[in-house]
PDB file of C-alpha atoms in Angstrom:
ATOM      1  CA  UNK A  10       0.909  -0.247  13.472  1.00 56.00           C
ATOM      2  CA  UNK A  11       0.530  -3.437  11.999  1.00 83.00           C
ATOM      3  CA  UNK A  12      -2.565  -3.769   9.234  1.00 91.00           C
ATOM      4  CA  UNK A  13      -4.720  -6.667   7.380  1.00 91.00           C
ATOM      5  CA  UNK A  14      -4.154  -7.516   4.081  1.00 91.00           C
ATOM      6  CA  UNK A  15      -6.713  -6.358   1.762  1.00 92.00           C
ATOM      7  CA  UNK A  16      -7.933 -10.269   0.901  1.00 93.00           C
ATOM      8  CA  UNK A  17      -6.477 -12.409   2.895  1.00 94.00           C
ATOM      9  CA  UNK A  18     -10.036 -13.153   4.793  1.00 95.00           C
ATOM     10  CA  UNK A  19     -11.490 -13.447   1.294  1.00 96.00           C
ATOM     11  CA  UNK A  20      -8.277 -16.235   0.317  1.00 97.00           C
ATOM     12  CA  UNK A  21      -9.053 -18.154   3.449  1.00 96.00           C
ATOM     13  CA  UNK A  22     -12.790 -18.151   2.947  1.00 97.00           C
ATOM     14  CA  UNK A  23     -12.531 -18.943  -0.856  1.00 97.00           C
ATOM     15  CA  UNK A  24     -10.835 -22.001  -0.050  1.00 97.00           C
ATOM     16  CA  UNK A  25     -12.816 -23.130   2.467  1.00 97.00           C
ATOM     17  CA  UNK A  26     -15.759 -22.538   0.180  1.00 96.00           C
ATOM     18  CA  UNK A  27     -13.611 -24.584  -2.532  1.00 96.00           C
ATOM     19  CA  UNK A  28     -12.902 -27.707  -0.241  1.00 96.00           C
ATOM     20  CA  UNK A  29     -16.495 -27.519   1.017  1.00 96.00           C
ATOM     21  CA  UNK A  30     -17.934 -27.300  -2.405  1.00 93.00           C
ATOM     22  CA  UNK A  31     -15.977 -29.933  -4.152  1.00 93.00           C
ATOM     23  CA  UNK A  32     -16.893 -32.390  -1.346  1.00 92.00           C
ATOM     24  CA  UNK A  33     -20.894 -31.612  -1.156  1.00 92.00           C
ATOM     25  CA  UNK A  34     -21.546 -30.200  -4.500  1.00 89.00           C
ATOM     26  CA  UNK A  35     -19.535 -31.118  -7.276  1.00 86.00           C
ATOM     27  CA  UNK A  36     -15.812 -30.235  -8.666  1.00 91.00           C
ATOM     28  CA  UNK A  37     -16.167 -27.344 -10.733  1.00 94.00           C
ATOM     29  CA  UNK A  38     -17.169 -25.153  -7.360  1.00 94.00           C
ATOM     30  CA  UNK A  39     -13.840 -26.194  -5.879  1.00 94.00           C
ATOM     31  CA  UNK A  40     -11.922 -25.491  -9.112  1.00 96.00           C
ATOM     32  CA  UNK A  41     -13.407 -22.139  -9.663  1.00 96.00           C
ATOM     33  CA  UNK A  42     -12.975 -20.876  -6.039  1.00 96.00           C
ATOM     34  CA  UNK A  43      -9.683 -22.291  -5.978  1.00 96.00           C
ATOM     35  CA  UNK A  44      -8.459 -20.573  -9.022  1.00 97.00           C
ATOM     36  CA  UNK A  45     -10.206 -17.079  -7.681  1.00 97.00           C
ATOM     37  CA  UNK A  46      -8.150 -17.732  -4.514  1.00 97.00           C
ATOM     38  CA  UNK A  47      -5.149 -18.168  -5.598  1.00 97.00           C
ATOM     39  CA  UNK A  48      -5.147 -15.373  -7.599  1.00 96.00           C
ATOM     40  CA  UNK A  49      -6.325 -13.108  -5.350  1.00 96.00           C
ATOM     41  CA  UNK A  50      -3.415 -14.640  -3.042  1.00 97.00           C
ATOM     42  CA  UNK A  51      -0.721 -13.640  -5.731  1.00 96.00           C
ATOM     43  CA  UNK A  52      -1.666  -9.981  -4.979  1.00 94.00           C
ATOM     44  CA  UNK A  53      -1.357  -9.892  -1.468  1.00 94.00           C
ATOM     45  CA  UNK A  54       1.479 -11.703  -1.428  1.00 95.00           C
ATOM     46  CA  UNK A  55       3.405  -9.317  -2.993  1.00 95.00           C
ATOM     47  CA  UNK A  56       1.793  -6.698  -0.687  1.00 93.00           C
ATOM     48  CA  UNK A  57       3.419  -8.424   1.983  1.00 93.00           C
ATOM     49  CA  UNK A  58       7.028  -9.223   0.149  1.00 94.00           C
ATOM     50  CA  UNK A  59       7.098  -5.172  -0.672  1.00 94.00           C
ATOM     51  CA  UNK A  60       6.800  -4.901   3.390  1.00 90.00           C
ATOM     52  CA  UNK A  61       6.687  -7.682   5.643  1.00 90.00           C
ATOM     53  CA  UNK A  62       6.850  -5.462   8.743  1.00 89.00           C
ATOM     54  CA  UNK A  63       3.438  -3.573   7.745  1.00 92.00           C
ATOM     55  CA  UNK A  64       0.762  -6.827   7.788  1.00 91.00           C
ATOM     56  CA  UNK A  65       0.048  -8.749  10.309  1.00 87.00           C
ATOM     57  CA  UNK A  66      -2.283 -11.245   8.827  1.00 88.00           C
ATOM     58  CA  UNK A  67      -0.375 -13.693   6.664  1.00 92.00           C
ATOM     59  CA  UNK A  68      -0.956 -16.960   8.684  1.00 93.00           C
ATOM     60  CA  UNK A  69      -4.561 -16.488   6.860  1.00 94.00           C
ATOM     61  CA  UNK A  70      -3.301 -15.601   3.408  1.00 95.00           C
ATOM     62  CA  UNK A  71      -1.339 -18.960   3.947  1.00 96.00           C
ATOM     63  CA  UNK A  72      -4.188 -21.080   5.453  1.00 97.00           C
ATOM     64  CA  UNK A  73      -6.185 -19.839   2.331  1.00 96.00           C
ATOM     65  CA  UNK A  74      -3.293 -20.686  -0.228  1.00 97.00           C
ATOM     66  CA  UNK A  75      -3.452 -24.052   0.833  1.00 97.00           C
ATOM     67  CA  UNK A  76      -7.414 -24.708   1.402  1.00 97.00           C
ATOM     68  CA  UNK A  77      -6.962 -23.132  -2.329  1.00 97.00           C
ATOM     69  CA  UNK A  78      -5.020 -25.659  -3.594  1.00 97.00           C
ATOM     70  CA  UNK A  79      -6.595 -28.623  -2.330  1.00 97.00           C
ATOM     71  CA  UNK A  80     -10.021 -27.431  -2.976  1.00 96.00           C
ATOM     72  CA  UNK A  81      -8.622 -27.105  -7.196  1.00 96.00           C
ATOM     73  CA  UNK A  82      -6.638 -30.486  -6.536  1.00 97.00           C
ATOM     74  CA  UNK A  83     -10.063 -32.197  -5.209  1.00 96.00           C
ATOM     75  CA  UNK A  84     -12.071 -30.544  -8.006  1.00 96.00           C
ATOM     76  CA  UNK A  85      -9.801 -31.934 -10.813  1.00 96.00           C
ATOM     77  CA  UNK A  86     -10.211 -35.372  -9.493  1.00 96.00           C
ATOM     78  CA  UNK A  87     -13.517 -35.002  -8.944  1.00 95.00           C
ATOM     79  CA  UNK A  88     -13.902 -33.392 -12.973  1.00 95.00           C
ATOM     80  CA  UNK A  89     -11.771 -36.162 -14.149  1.00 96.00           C
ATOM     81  CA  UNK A  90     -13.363 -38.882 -12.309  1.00 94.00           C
ATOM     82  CA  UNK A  91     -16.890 -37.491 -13.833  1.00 93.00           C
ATOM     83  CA  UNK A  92     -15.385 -37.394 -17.454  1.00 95.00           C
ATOM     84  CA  UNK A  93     -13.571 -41.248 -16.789  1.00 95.00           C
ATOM     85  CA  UNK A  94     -16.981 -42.645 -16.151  1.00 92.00           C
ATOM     86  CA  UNK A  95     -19.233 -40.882 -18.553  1.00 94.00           C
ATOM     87  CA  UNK A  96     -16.287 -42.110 -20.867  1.00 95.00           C
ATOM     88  CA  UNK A  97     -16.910 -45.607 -20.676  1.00 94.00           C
ATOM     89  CA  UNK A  98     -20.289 -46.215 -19.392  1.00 93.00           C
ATOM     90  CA  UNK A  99     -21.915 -43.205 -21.089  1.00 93.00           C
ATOM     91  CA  UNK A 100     -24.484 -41.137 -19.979  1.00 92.00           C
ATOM     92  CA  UNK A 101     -27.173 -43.519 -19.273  1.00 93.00           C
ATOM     93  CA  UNK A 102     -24.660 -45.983 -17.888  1.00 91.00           C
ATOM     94  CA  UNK A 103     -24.337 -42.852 -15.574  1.00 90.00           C
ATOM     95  CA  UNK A 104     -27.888 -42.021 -14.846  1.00 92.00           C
ATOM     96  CA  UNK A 105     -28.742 -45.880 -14.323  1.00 92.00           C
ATOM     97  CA  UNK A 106     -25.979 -45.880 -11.369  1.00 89.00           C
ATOM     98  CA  UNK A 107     -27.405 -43.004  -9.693  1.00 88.00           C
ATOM     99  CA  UNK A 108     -30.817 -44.128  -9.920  1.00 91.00           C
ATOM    100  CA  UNK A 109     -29.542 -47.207  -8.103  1.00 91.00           C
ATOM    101  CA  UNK A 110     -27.620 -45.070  -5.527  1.00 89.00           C
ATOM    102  CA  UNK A 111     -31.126 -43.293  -5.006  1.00 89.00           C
ATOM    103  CA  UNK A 112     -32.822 -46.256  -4.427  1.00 89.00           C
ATOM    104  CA  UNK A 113     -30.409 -48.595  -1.923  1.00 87.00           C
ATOM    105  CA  UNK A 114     -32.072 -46.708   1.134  1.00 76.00           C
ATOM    106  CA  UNK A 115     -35.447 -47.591   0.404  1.00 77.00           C
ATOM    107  CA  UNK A 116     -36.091 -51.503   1.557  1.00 60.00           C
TER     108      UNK A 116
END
């Protein structure tokens, strides 16, 4: 009888948490997550290598993997975007833009 692998829910849900994150929060959600994913993947991948036959859930461990990676791909842009602008319009450069952002929907 086939059986689960121990994480691969928790891959699959730590990169959908990491794509999610990185798109409505900020970058270092989808970074973390991503990197706890994939690591957690490494495991039960070689679970699975050791004995294919035994798990049946590896389409999810897969799924995961990749959410994983483009959750920690978004996250670095979005880290290194962050770091580009504070570079060269500083901090209050920063804060003046998003006070502007806050204000454009008010007429």
């Amino acid at each position: 009888m086939n059986q689960k692998l121990p994480n691969a829910q928790t891959v699959l849900i730590l990169g959908i948490i990491s794509v999610v994150g990185t798109c409505c929060c900020t970058g270092l959600i989808g970074i973390i997550c991503g990197l706890i994913g994939l690591s957690k993947y490494k495991g039960d991948k070689m679970l699975y290598d050791q004995n294919p036959s035994e798990y049946s859930d590896v389409g999810n461990l897969n799924t995961g993997r990749i959410l994983c990676i483009i959750g920690l791909i978004l996250g670095s842009l979005q880290v290194l975007y962050f770091i580009y602008v504070i570079a060269t319009v500083g901090w209050d450069g920063y804060m003046e833009q998003m006070r502007d952002i806050s204000k454009m929907g008010r007429g």
